[in-house]
């Protein structure tokens, strides 16, 4: 016969009173159970954080916001997919844990009795884009459409000049499509009813677009970790790479697990549920999905309240303070960040190689767009010989790329965005040092995280061969390329390290990316270790490509790749 569930108020009393989270809402009682605000929680869920949707109105890009006597000629977007379903393994972990905990009925946690992972996060939908994810990308598309209205008026979509490129995962392709629905809403290439009278009545409600994708393993820009065997062999999961994260977890997680277990002890001193450190991490992940997917912090997130210390049991409330609950969230956020800092971030210099293809194509695309002889009517530079076919495939008005959290982390590491002070993230930092750390995945890689670039060309730059100067050789050469590039992270302008201002001069922008390693030899450095052969590049202990570029013995360094060992000191 099934054992009766121990319940509070029954034979088995839980040692500590539980108050219903519902009581935390003013409507239920004047006594508010301490708990951080939803907006605070949303901003501390690491890579499961919801995108910080800005309700602010987006104004069209106007003259005041542009460099004097310049015109906007190109847009770039590199974007993580929107909110997704948990992976199948996550969903199974949620089900296992909920079945373990629901054995004990706890007031305020009645939701556990009817919370079924398979209903809420079906394993058959593992890692698919969520309805919220559709909305995330549609809204970003609408905000881009608002800011670049004039640009789109001037340069209507066509598949040659606008590139939408996605990783091979459906969540990314669907995100790309959601973005285009918002970005091109109400626009159709050309004016249909002039081209084909009465066509209007039969047009698609959305502008169909061409979305290209590259199979996993061949994609060196977006799902790039699957195309770099050396990263898989020498970085992913390596003991020296996960050392700091494991050291931190060994110190922090057992205490949280014990605190939770202690809350599930009957007055007879019988331990009712034994929580493990893995359970605590699963609760944090489930809290992230509940918030991103449903905006709900009244379920799994509440268990992190129980994982927080109650300072004085004598206190009538038997509740952890809001400050202690925040501390619990911060510990789990730091644990997640330490893992990604070394696996995908600046903690391992080699990770920069996985951002260099994206940087290379960005650099080459901008250079073409800024070229004074760039001719968008032909899709190539007037100076290029006609057999230079591939120029036509590269002269874009917009390139929009949709990938993963690691796409953002590898590329950010390549640009040095979250390592300006060079303070290494470790397991033994002070709370202040953790607060001041630059690498926070809640900020840099929430769902739908994105980086965008606006490219401005001097209006006078348009030139034709007649105006070119004689080059030293026997031909004519176009004037030097000039322009400005502005970078955005999650729709907020960010100064690229090395640029003095938001509007980075092209020459400086190009120099920064080249010194960081654009045009790097991705294939050589990512080739499998396999059996070392004479052409297997040695792995330098250099920490930046700049060190490689600086070294006057450049040729001796060719084939040198950045260190796969974590940075030290
Ligand atoms: O939210 P993160 O960045 O951790 O998501 C990872 C996936 O890890 P998960 O959180 O699902 O455990 C990772 O899946 P994995 O099975 O390879 O661990 C996936 O490869 C990686 O791209 C991230 O997924 P994203 O949501 O597509 O960014």
XYZ file of C-alpha atoms and ligand atoms in Angstrom:
597
model
C 0.000 0.000 0.000
C 1.413 3.430 -0.941
C 2.838 5.286 2.029
C 0.701 8.385 2.918
C 2.524 11.555 1.833
C 3.972 13.387 4.823
C 2.152 16.691 5.024
C 2.483 19.701 7.229
C -0.242 19.590 9.886
C -0.465 15.792 9.544
C 1.463 13.291 11.629
C 4.664 14.528 10.005
C 5.152 18.246 10.495
C 7.839 20.013 8.578
C 10.291 21.589 10.946
C 9.863 25.003 9.470
C 6.659 26.766 8.616
C 6.242 27.369 4.940
C 4.293 30.295 3.733
C 2.618 30.170 0.435
C 4.297 32.285 -2.191
C 0.745 33.389 -2.868
C 0.952 35.099 0.501
C 3.768 37.087 -0.944
C 1.200 38.872 -3.043
C -0.405 41.778 -1.159
C -3.879 40.564 -2.054
C -3.510 37.554 0.249
C -2.104 39.034 3.400
C -0.416 42.129 4.695
C 2.621 39.960 5.549
C 4.802 39.823 2.434
C 7.110 36.844 2.181
C 10.484 38.328 1.230
C 11.368 37.605 -2.402
C 13.260 39.563 -5.078
C 11.214 41.395 -7.689
C 10.477 39.630 -10.980
C 12.551 42.211 -12.837
C 15.547 41.481 -10.607
C 15.164 37.727 -11.099
C 14.787 38.115 -14.865
C 18.186 39.805 -14.939
C 19.990 37.015 -13.060
C 19.119 33.775 -14.837
C 22.384 33.451 -16.839
C 21.888 32.085 -20.365
C 18.243 31.277 -19.588
C 17.478 34.948 -18.895
C 14.636 36.435 -20.885
C 15.631 39.102 -23.431
C 15.420 42.550 -21.780
C 12.623 43.700 -24.103
C 12.773 47.452 -24.235
C 9.307 48.936 -24.143
C 10.937 52.201 -25.153
C 9.693 53.624 -28.412
C 12.262 53.292 -31.172
C 12.778 56.478 -33.161
C 13.846 56.351 -36.823
C 17.586 56.845 -37.205
C 17.895 60.560 -37.855
C 20.583 62.981 -38.956
C 21.483 63.907 -35.380
C 22.258 60.270 -34.712
C 24.489 59.873 -37.766
C 28.019 61.083 -38.462
C 27.982 64.422 -40.315
C 27.907 64.124 -44.131
C 27.649 60.348 -43.989
C 24.937 57.963 -45.115
C 23.919 54.609 -43.708
C 24.971 51.996 -46.284
C 24.842 48.653 -44.466
C 23.428 46.822 -41.455
C 24.726 43.737 -39.644
C 23.021 41.628 -36.969
C 24.396 38.611 -35.112
C 21.625 37.220 -32.937
C 20.999 34.254 -30.624
C 17.651 32.575 -31.224
C 14.739 33.577 -29.022
C 13.373 31.807 -25.939
C 13.319 28.068 -26.511
C 11.995 24.955 -24.857
C 14.385 23.225 -22.453
C 16.528 20.534 -24.001
C 15.112 17.020 -23.692
C 17.662 16.219 -20.990
C 16.616 19.338 -19.068
C 12.945 18.364 -19.337
C 13.670 14.860 -18.047
C 15.660 16.335 -15.141
C 12.689 18.586 -14.265
C 10.331 15.594 -14.308
C 12.613 13.446 -12.147
C 13.102 16.181 -9.581
C 9.435 17.174 -9.418
C 8.491 13.529 -8.805
C 11.103 13.393 -6.027
C 9.876 16.538 -4.268
C 6.125 16.142 -4.670
C 6.226 13.218 -2.266
C 6.008 15.865 0.425
C 3.010 18.161 0.331
C 4.004 21.622 1.404
C 1.639 24.570 1.801
C 2.384 27.122 -0.847
C 3.964 24.493 -3.027
C 0.743 22.816 -4.094
C 1.702 23.589 -7.701
C 4.186 20.687 -7.447
C 1.331 18.213 -7.177
C 0.089 19.150 -10.616
C 3.286 20.380 -12.265
C 4.161 17.842 -14.944
C 7.244 18.555 -17.038
C 5.869 16.493 -19.886
C 2.824 18.749 -20.049
C 4.676 22.020 -19.703
C 7.916 21.198 -21.520
C 7.187 18.101 -23.681
C 10.358 16.195 -24.475
C 9.158 16.002 -28.076
C 9.617 19.782 -28.222
C 13.117 19.711 -26.711
C 15.083 22.866 -27.611
C 12.495 24.020 -30.185
C 11.747 27.722 -30.331
C 9.035 28.661 -27.835
C 6.046 30.913 -28.570
C 7.860 33.565 -26.518
C 10.839 33.066 -28.822
C 8.689 33.831 -31.864
C 7.652 37.031 -30.129
C 11.212 37.896 -29.032
C 12.461 37.974 -32.610
C 9.345 39.530 -34.129
C 9.643 42.408 -31.664
C 13.340 42.892 -32.383
C 12.455 42.920 -36.084
C 9.783 45.554 -35.484
C 12.236 47.744 -33.556
C 14.798 47.394 -36.355
C 12.074 48.298 -38.874
C 11.324 51.420 -36.821
C 14.928 52.549 -36.526
C 15.829 51.807 -40.169
C 12.582 52.897 -41.831
C 14.303 55.332 -44.184
C 16.990 52.784 -45.035
C 14.359 50.209 -45.950
C 12.393 52.792 -47.909
C 15.548 53.540 -49.863
C 16.731 49.938 -50.224
C 13.811 47.494 -50.465
C 14.484 43.824 -49.738
C 15.834 41.548 -52.407
C 17.625 38.251 -51.919
C 20.859 39.519 -53.454
C 21.376 42.485 -51.159
C 19.839 41.170 -47.929
C 21.291 37.988 -46.453
C 19.493 36.038 -43.714
C 21.722 33.227 -42.531
C 20.956 30.738 -39.765
C 22.650 27.889 -37.963
C 21.344 24.446 -38.807
C 19.141 24.296 -35.693
C 15.412 24.907 -36.226
C 15.250 27.370 -33.294
C 17.660 29.619 -35.199
C 15.955 29.302 -38.592
C 12.559 30.010 -37.013
C 14.067 32.991 -35.185
C 15.431 34.299 -38.468
C 11.974 34.007 -39.993
C 10.334 35.699 -37.004
C 12.783 38.578 -37.297
C 12.031 39.050 -41.014
C 8.273 39.072 -40.351
C 8.780 42.028 -38.007
C 11.538 43.698 -40.005
C 9.691 43.666 -43.343
C 6.132 43.917 -42.054
C 3.950 45.821 -44.500
C 6.668 45.931 -47.127
C 6.821 44.067 -50.401
C 9.704 44.233 -52.805
C 8.804 46.826 -55.364
C 5.318 48.131 -55.774
C 3.291 45.090 -56.652
C 0.148 46.561 -58.055
C 2.237 48.555 -60.548
C 4.201 45.475 -61.551
C 1.305 43.074 -61.682
C -2.106 44.786 -61.527
C -4.576 43.094 -59.184
C -1.584 41.259 -57.674
C -2.174 43.078 -54.414
C -5.167 40.976 -53.591
C -3.127 37.803 -53.895
C 0.080 38.874 -52.172
C 1.434 37.042 -49.183
C 0.696 38.794 -45.859
C 4.435 38.730 -45.187
C 7.418 39.291 -47.442
C 8.838 35.855 -48.265
C 12.631 35.922 -47.796
C 15.564 33.686 -48.592
C 17.069 32.204 -45.419
C 20.264 30.260 -45.950
C 21.700 27.753 -43.524
C 24.844 25.665 -43.291
C 24.861 22.111 -41.914
C 26.336 21.614 -38.446
C 29.985 20.721 -38.761
C 30.460 22.964 -41.781
C 29.221 26.151 -40.126
C 32.320 28.107 -39.041
C 30.437 31.202 -37.958
C 27.271 30.374 -36.005
C 27.113 26.801 -34.687
C 30.863 27.051 -34.831
C 31.745 24.695 -31.957
C 30.638 21.751 -34.099
C 33.157 22.780 -36.800
C 36.224 22.963 -34.575
C 37.419 19.481 -33.531
C 40.346 20.934 -31.615
C 37.964 22.924 -29.384
C 35.976 19.749 -28.733
C 39.166 17.789 -27.985
C 41.169 20.359 -26.066
C 38.721 22.793 -24.447
C 35.196 21.384 -23.980
C 34.923 19.725 -20.584
C 38.687 19.549 -20.029
C 39.579 19.327 -16.298
C 41.832 22.408 -16.464
C 39.055 24.305 -18.256
C 36.303 23.409 -15.804
C 38.601 23.657 -12.758
C 37.479 27.073 -11.531
C 33.777 26.322 -12.051
C 34.097 22.961 -10.265
C 36.083 24.527 -7.407
C 33.381 27.146 -6.945
C 30.581 24.574 -7.168
C 32.311 22.325 -4.591
C 32.283 25.235 -2.169
C 28.849 26.689 -2.821
C 26.390 24.063 -4.026
C 26.496 21.540 -1.112
C 25.492 24.302 1.300
C 22.454 25.246 -0.819
C 21.455 21.581 -1.183
C 21.767 21.047 2.559
C 19.704 24.137 3.301
C 16.932 22.824 1.063
C 17.109 19.335 2.566
C 16.923 20.833 6.068
C 13.679 22.526 5.107
C 12.285 19.102 4.296
C 12.778 17.532 7.722
C 9.789 16.440 9.796
C 9.487 17.532 13.403
C 10.363 13.977 14.217
C 13.711 14.788 12.594
C 13.034 12.525 9.638
C 14.685 13.773 6.465
C 11.900 13.790 3.901
C 13.797 14.762 0.752
C 17.537 14.678 0.174
C 18.449 17.433 -2.308
C 21.717 17.091 -4.224
C 23.893 19.849 -5.699
C 22.695 18.727 -9.140
C 19.114 19.254 -7.932
C 19.948 22.835 -6.970
C 21.331 23.503 -10.475
C 18.232 21.890 -12.009
C 15.989 24.134 -9.897
C 17.894 27.218 -11.113
C 17.577 26.100 -14.748
C 13.870 25.354 -14.303
C 13.388 28.773 -12.715
C 15.062 30.288 -15.795
C 12.732 28.537 -18.213
C 9.630 29.299 -16.110
C 10.542 32.987 -16.190
C 11.577 33.149 -19.865
C 8.811 30.919 -21.148
C 5.884 31.994 -18.923
C 7.103 34.985 -16.901
C 6.365 32.875 -13.811
C 8.515 33.151 -10.668
C 5.918 31.498 -8.407
C 7.006 27.907 -9.035
C 10.590 26.596 -9.249
C 12.095 29.989 -8.425
C 10.401 29.777 -4.993
C 12.458 26.694 -4.151
C 15.539 28.947 -4.255
C 13.884 30.867 -1.427
C 13.936 27.612 0.564
C 17.573 27.060 -0.400
C 18.487 30.339 1.285
C 19.505 30.499 4.956
C 16.933 31.595 7.555
C 18.983 33.832 9.819
C 16.860 33.553 12.929
C 14.540 30.625 13.442
C 13.043 32.498 16.378
C 11.763 35.088 13.933
C 8.047 34.717 13.516
C 8.351 34.447 9.787
C 10.851 31.636 9.381
C 11.762 33.198 6.036
C 15.021 33.918 4.380
C 15.554 37.599 3.803
C 15.329 39.057 0.310
C 19.058 39.755 0.500
C 19.862 36.123 1.270
C 17.605 34.919 -1.527
C 19.343 37.272 -3.953
C 22.652 35.888 -2.723
C 21.454 32.368 -3.618
C 20.513 33.461 -7.135
C 23.855 35.253 -7.537
C 25.788 32.148 -6.465
C 24.063 30.062 -9.149
C 24.546 32.784 -11.740
C 28.276 32.954 -10.928
C 28.529 29.166 -11.140
C 27.016 29.269 -14.620
C 29.238 32.172 -15.689
C 32.435 30.519 -14.466
C 31.640 27.492 -16.610
C 30.993 29.578 -19.761
C 33.845 32.035 -19.120
C 36.343 29.226 -19.695
C 34.349 27.039 -22.106
C 33.247 29.745 -24.505
C 34.709 32.987 -23.194
C 37.965 34.851 -22.609
C 39.135 32.305 -20.016
C 40.722 30.230 -22.785
C 42.559 32.238 -25.498
C 41.830 29.565 -28.113
C 38.117 30.449 -27.937
C 38.863 33.611 -29.902
C 39.564 31.465 -32.972
C 35.916 30.432 -32.940
C 34.890 34.045 -33.407
C 37.333 34.862 -36.183
C 35.352 33.635 -39.188
C 32.399 35.783 -38.162
C 34.787 38.730 -37.765
C 36.409 38.054 -41.108
C 33.140 38.025 -43.034
C 31.967 41.139 -41.152
C 35.190 42.973 -42.008
C 35.165 41.970 -45.678
C 31.503 42.840 -46.081
C 31.908 46.292 -44.532
C 35.046 46.961 -46.598
C 33.107 46.227 -49.772
C 30.190 48.394 -48.691
C 32.490 51.325 -47.921
C 34.478 51.039 -51.114
C 34.010 54.308 -53.052
C 33.429 52.256 -56.183
C 30.881 49.897 -54.607
C 28.077 49.736 -57.138
C 24.928 48.247 -55.654
C 23.201 48.279 -59.017
C 25.653 45.647 -60.209
C 26.425 44.217 -56.771
C 30.146 44.673 -57.237
C 32.921 47.235 -57.227
C 33.450 49.024 -60.536
C 37.162 48.395 -60.075
C 36.697 44.660 -59.838
C 37.288 42.710 -63.001
C 34.161 41.115 -64.351
C 35.420 37.672 -63.545
C 35.339 38.715 -59.918
C 31.914 37.095 -59.650
C 31.999 36.551 -55.924
C 31.954 40.311 -55.228
C 28.363 40.305 -56.381
C 27.653 37.703 -53.758
C 29.176 39.874 -51.058
C 27.945 43.449 -51.642
C 25.085 43.473 -49.121
C 22.768 46.101 -47.692
C 22.111 43.890 -44.713
C 23.446 40.658 -43.243
C 21.413 39.065 -40.444
C 22.840 35.950 -38.783
C 21.066 33.762 -36.236
C 22.986 31.413 -33.935
C 23.433 30.357 -30.342
C 24.611 31.608 -26.985
C 28.123 30.472 -27.813
C 27.993 32.382 -31.117
C 27.673 35.556 -29.050
C 30.241 34.434 -26.453
C 32.920 33.381 -28.951
C 32.484 36.562 -30.996
C 32.416 38.796 -27.896
C 35.617 37.115 -26.693
C 37.169 37.711 -30.103
C 36.357 41.436 -29.770
C 37.516 41.559 -26.143
C 34.149 43.011 -25.087
C 33.994 41.533 -21.566
C 37.662 41.393 -20.718
C 38.685 45.049 -20.919
C 40.201 45.079 -17.439
C 41.806 41.668 -17.935
C 40.592 40.499 -14.518
C 40.517 36.697 -14.656
C 37.323 35.172 -13.294
C 38.099 32.629 -10.572
C 36.390 30.552 -7.900
C 37.778 32.670 -5.088
C 36.789 36.214 -5.928
C 35.200 38.455 -3.299
C 31.488 39.280 -3.623
C 32.540 42.765 -4.764
C 34.828 41.322 -7.429
C 32.032 39.061 -8.667
C 29.676 42.049 -8.776
C 32.223 44.047 -10.791
C 33.058 41.172 -13.177
C 32.622 41.935 -16.870
C 31.547 38.481 -18.060
C 27.873 38.158 -17.062
C 25.902 35.812 -19.326
C 22.624 37.247 -18.009
C 23.646 40.474 -19.765
C 25.659 39.240 -22.721
C 23.801 36.091 -23.764
C 20.159 35.975 -22.637
C 17.707 34.481 -25.112
C 17.680 36.590 -28.319
C 20.969 38.270 -27.320
C 22.287 40.234 -30.257
C 25.073 42.399 -31.612
C 24.444 44.834 -34.435
C 26.628 47.109 -36.566
C 25.627 50.240 -38.495
C 27.973 51.140 -41.376
C 28.166 54.769 -42.524
C 29.952 55.965 -45.662
C 30.931 59.607 -46.424
C 28.370 60.982 -48.861
C 31.138 62.325 -51.050
C 32.724 58.871 -51.158
C 30.796 57.732 -54.224
C 33.384 57.841 -56.929
C 33.932 56.619 -60.425
C 37.214 55.775 -62.185
C 37.339 59.297 -63.611
C 38.089 60.690 -60.158
C 40.646 58.115 -59.137
C 44.217 59.019 -58.541
C 47.031 57.509 -60.537
C 48.484 54.665 -58.542
C 52.199 54.017 -58.340
C 51.663 51.089 -60.612
C 50.373 51.654 -64.096
C 46.707 51.692 -63.169
C 44.198 53.898 -61.484
C 43.390 53.178 -57.867
C 40.261 54.235 -56.034
C 40.634 56.681 -53.131
C 41.206 55.178 -49.666
C 38.210 53.586 -47.992
C 36.619 55.725 -45.286
C 33.623 55.333 -43.057
C 32.279 54.849 -39.541
C 30.947 51.786 -37.741
C 28.681 51.816 -34.703
C 28.240 48.659 -32.598
C 25.183 47.708 -30.516
C 24.742 44.983 -27.905
C 21.116 44.058 -27.232
C 20.094 47.272 -29.025
C 22.224 49.523 -26.815
C 25.289 51.262 -28.339
C 28.588 49.874 -27.036
C 32.067 51.252 -27.681
C 34.296 48.597 -29.215
C 37.488 48.239 -27.122
C 40.166 50.184 -28.953
C 37.742 52.704 -30.463
C 37.566 56.057 -28.738
C 33.915 56.640 -29.502
C 30.682 54.850 -30.398
C 31.164 55.860 -34.041
C 34.385 53.992 -34.710
C 36.482 55.171 -37.638
C 36.725 52.452 -40.291
C 40.541 52.410 -40.334
C 40.585 51.903 -36.552
C 37.758 49.330 -36.701
C 39.610 47.349 -39.356
C 42.877 47.500 -37.429
C 41.219 46.290 -34.232
C 39.589 43.309 -35.902
C 42.730 42.361 -37.832
C 44.886 42.585 -34.727
C 42.287 40.558 -32.832
C 42.685 37.843 -35.433
C 40.290 38.407 -38.311
C 41.421 36.496 -41.369
C 42.899 33.934 -38.962
C 43.678 30.431 -40.133
C 40.572 28.839 -38.578
C 40.964 25.571 -40.464
C 44.532 24.970 -39.344
C 43.929 25.867 -35.719
C 40.679 23.906 -35.506
C 41.998 20.821 -37.227
C 41.802 17.770 -35.063
C 44.805 16.992 -32.922
C 44.712 13.482 -34.268
C 48.161 12.041 -34.776
C 50.518 15.012 -34.730
C 52.045 15.612 -38.110
C 54.638 18.131 -39.197
C 51.901 20.516 -40.307
C 50.022 20.341 -37.009
C 50.398 23.908 -35.755
C 52.013 24.317 -32.422
C 49.711 25.802 -29.831
C 51.248 28.998 -28.624
C 50.812 30.190 -25.096
C 50.043 33.562 -26.652
C 46.905 35.021 -25.219
C 46.000 37.469 -27.952
C 46.268 37.497 -31.690
C 47.811 40.940 -31.215
C 50.870 39.203 -29.773
C 51.051 37.168 -32.957
C 50.506 40.171 -35.234
C 53.051 42.232 -33.247
C 55.821 39.736 -33.504
C 58.212 40.817 -36.234
C 58.957 37.182 -37.033
C 55.462 36.913 -38.445
C 56.327 34.131 -40.831
C 57.760 32.062 -37.998
C 54.445 32.447 -36.206
C 52.290 31.435 -39.167
C 50.339 28.346 -38.224
C 50.590 29.347 -34.593
C 47.295 29.049 -32.753
C 46.261 30.566 -29.451
C 46.623 28.572 -26.238
C 43.987 25.985 -25.378
C 45.118 26.218 -21.752
C 43.111 28.552 -19.532
C 44.677 31.899 -18.736
C 46.421 31.980 -15.372
C 47.564 34.615 -12.905
O 21.487 28.206 -22.550
P 22.753 27.575 -22.957
O 23.706 28.498 -23.601
O 23.387 26.723 -21.916
O 22.294 26.532 -24.062
C 23.289 25.800 -24.736
C 22.841 24.363 -24.731
O 23.007 23.894 -23.407
P 21.756 23.500 -22.494
O 21.480 24.718 -21.711
O 20.639 23.114 -23.377
O 22.274 22.380 -21.695
C 23.718 23.517 -25.600
O 23.127 22.243 -25.626
P 24.063 21.000 -25.322
O 23.143 19.846 -25.354
O 25.079 21.020 -26.433
O 24.681 21.265 -23.972
C 23.741 24.061 -27.015
O 24.640 23.255 -27.788
C 24.244 25.484 -26.990
O 24.225 25.985 -28.298
C 23.357 26.345 -26.139
O 22.077 26.304 -26.658
P 21.400 27.607 -27.284
O 20.177 27.810 -26.473
O 21.154 27.220 -28.694
O 22.341 28.753 -27.150
